[in-house]
PDB file of C-alpha atoms in Angstrom:
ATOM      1  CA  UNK A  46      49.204  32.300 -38.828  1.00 82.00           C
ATOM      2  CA  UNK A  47      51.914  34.459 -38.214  1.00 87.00           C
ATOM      3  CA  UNK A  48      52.020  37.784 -37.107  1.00 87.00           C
ATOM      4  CA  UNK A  49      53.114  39.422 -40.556  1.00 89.00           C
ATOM      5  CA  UNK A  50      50.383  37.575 -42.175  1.00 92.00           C
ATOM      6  CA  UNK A  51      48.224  38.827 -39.563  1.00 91.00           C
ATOM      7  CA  UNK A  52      49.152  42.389 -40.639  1.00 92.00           C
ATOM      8  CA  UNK A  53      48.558  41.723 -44.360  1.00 93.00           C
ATOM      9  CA  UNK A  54      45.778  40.509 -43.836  1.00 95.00           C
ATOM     10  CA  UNK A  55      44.062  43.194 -41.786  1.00 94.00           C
ATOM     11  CA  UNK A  56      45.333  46.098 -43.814  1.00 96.00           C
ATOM     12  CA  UNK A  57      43.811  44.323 -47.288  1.00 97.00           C
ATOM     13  CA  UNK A  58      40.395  44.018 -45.491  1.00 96.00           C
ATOM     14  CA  UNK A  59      40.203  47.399 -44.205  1.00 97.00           C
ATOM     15  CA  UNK A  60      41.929  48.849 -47.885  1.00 97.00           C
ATOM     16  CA  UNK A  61      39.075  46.795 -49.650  1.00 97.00           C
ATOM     17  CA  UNK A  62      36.402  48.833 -46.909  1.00 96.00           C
ATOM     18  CA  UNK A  63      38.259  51.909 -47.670  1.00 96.00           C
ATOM     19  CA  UNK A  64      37.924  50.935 -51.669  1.00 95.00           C
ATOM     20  CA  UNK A  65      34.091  50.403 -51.813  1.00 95.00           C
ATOM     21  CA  UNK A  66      33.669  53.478 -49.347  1.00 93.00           C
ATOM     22  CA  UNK A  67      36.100  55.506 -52.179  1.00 92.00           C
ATOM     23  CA  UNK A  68      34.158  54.164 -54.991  1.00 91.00           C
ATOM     24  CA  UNK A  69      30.645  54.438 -54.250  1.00 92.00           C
ATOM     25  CA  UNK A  70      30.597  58.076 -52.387  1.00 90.00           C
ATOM     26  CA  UNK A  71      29.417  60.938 -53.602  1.00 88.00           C
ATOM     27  CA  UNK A  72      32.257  62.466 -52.067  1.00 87.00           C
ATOM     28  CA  UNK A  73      35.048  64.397 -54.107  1.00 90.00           C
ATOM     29  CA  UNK A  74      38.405  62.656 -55.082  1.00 85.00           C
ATOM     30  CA  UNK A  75      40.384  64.567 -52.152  1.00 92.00           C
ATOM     31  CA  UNK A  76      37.669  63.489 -49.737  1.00 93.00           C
ATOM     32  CA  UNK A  77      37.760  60.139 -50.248  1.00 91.00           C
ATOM     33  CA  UNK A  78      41.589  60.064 -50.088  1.00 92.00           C
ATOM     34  CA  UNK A  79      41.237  61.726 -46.701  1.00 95.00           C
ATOM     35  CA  UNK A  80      38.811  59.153 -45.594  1.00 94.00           C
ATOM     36  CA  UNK A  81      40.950  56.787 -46.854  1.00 94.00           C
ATOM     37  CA  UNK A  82      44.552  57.674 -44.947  1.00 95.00           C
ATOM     38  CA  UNK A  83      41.767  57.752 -41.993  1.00 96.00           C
ATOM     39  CA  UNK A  84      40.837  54.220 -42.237  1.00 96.00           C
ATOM     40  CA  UNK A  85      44.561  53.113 -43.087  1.00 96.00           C
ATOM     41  CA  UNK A  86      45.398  55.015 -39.651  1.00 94.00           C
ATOM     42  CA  UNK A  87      42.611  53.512 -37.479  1.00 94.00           C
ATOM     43  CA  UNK A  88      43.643  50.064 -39.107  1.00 93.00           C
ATOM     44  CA  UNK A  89      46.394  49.428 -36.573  1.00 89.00           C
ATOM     45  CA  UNK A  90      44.214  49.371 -33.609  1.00 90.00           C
ATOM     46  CA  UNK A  91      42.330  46.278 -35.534  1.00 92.00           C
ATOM     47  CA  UNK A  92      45.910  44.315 -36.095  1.00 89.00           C
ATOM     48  CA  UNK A  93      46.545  45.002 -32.169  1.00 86.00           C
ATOM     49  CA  UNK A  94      42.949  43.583 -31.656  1.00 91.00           C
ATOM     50  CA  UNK A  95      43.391  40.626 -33.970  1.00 90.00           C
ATOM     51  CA  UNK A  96      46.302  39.508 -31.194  1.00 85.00           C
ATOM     52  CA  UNK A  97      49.862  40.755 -32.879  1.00 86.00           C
ATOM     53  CA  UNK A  98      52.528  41.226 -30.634  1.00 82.00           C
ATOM     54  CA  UNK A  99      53.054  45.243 -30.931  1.00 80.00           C
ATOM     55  CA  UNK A 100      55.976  45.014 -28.580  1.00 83.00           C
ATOM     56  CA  UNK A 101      57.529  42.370 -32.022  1.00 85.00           C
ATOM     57  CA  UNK A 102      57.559  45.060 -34.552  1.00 82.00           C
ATOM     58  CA  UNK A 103      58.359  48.449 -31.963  1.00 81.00           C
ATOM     59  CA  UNK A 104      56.388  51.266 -32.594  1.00 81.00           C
ATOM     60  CA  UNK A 105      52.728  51.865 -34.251  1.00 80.00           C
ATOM     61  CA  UNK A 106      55.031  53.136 -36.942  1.00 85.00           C
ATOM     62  CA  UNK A 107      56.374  49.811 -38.417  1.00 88.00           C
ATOM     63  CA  UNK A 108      53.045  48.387 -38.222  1.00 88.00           C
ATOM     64  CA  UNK A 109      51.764  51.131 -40.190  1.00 89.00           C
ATOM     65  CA  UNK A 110      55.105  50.573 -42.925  1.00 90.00           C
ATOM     66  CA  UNK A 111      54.130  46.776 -42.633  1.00 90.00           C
ATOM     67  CA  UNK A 112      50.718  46.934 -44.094  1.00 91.00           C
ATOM     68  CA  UNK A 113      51.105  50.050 -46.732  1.00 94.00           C
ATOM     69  CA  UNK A 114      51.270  48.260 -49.857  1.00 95.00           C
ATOM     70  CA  UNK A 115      48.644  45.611 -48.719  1.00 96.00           C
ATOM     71  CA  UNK A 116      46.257  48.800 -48.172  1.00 97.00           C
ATOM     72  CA  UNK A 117      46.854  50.419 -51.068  1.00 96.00           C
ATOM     73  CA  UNK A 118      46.979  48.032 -53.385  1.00 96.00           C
ATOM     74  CA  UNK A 119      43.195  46.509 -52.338  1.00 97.00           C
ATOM     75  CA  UNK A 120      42.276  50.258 -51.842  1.00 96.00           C
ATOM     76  CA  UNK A 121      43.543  51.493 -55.063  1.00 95.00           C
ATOM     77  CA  UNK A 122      42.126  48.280 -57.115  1.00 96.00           C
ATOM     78  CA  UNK A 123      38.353  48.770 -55.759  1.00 95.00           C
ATOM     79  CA  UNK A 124      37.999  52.704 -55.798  1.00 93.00           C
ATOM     80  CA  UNK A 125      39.295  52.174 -59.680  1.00 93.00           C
ATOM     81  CA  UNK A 126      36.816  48.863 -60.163  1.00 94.00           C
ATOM     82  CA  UNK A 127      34.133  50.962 -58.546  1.00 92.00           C
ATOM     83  CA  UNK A 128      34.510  54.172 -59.937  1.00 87.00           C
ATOM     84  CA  UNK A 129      34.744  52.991 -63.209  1.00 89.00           C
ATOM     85  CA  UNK A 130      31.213  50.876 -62.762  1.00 81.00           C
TER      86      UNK A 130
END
């Protein structure tokens, strides 16, 4: 697997994380979206764990701008699924 999949990957795991945390709290809408830039923040120390070259993509910031839309879009989709439950 390649290191882009890698990223995708890693950032629709922890969005899905972020998701159930989002949906089941008690928490209030602007806490959970804190929580949830949080976890989409720490989220780039798992892809350098997983084994992706950092020195590939430059600086934290690209891997970040790689994996946004895989985060939100698992994040988004389970806070709605799960708030809606």
């Amino acid at each position: 697997m390649d290191d882009s999949h890698k990223i995708g990957l890693v950032f629709a795991l922890t969005g899905l994380i972020a998701g159930i945390i989002s949906g089941m709290s008690t928490l209030p809408s602007f806490a959970s979206i804190i929580v949830s830039f949080v976890i989409f923040y720490a989220s780039q120390y798992l892809v350098k764990m997983v084994g992706v070259d950092a020195a590939k993509f430059g600086s934290a910031g690209s891997i970040l701008k790689s994996g946004i839309f895989s985060f939100l879009g698992s994040w988004l989709m389970f806070w709605i699924i799960l708030f809606n439950a």
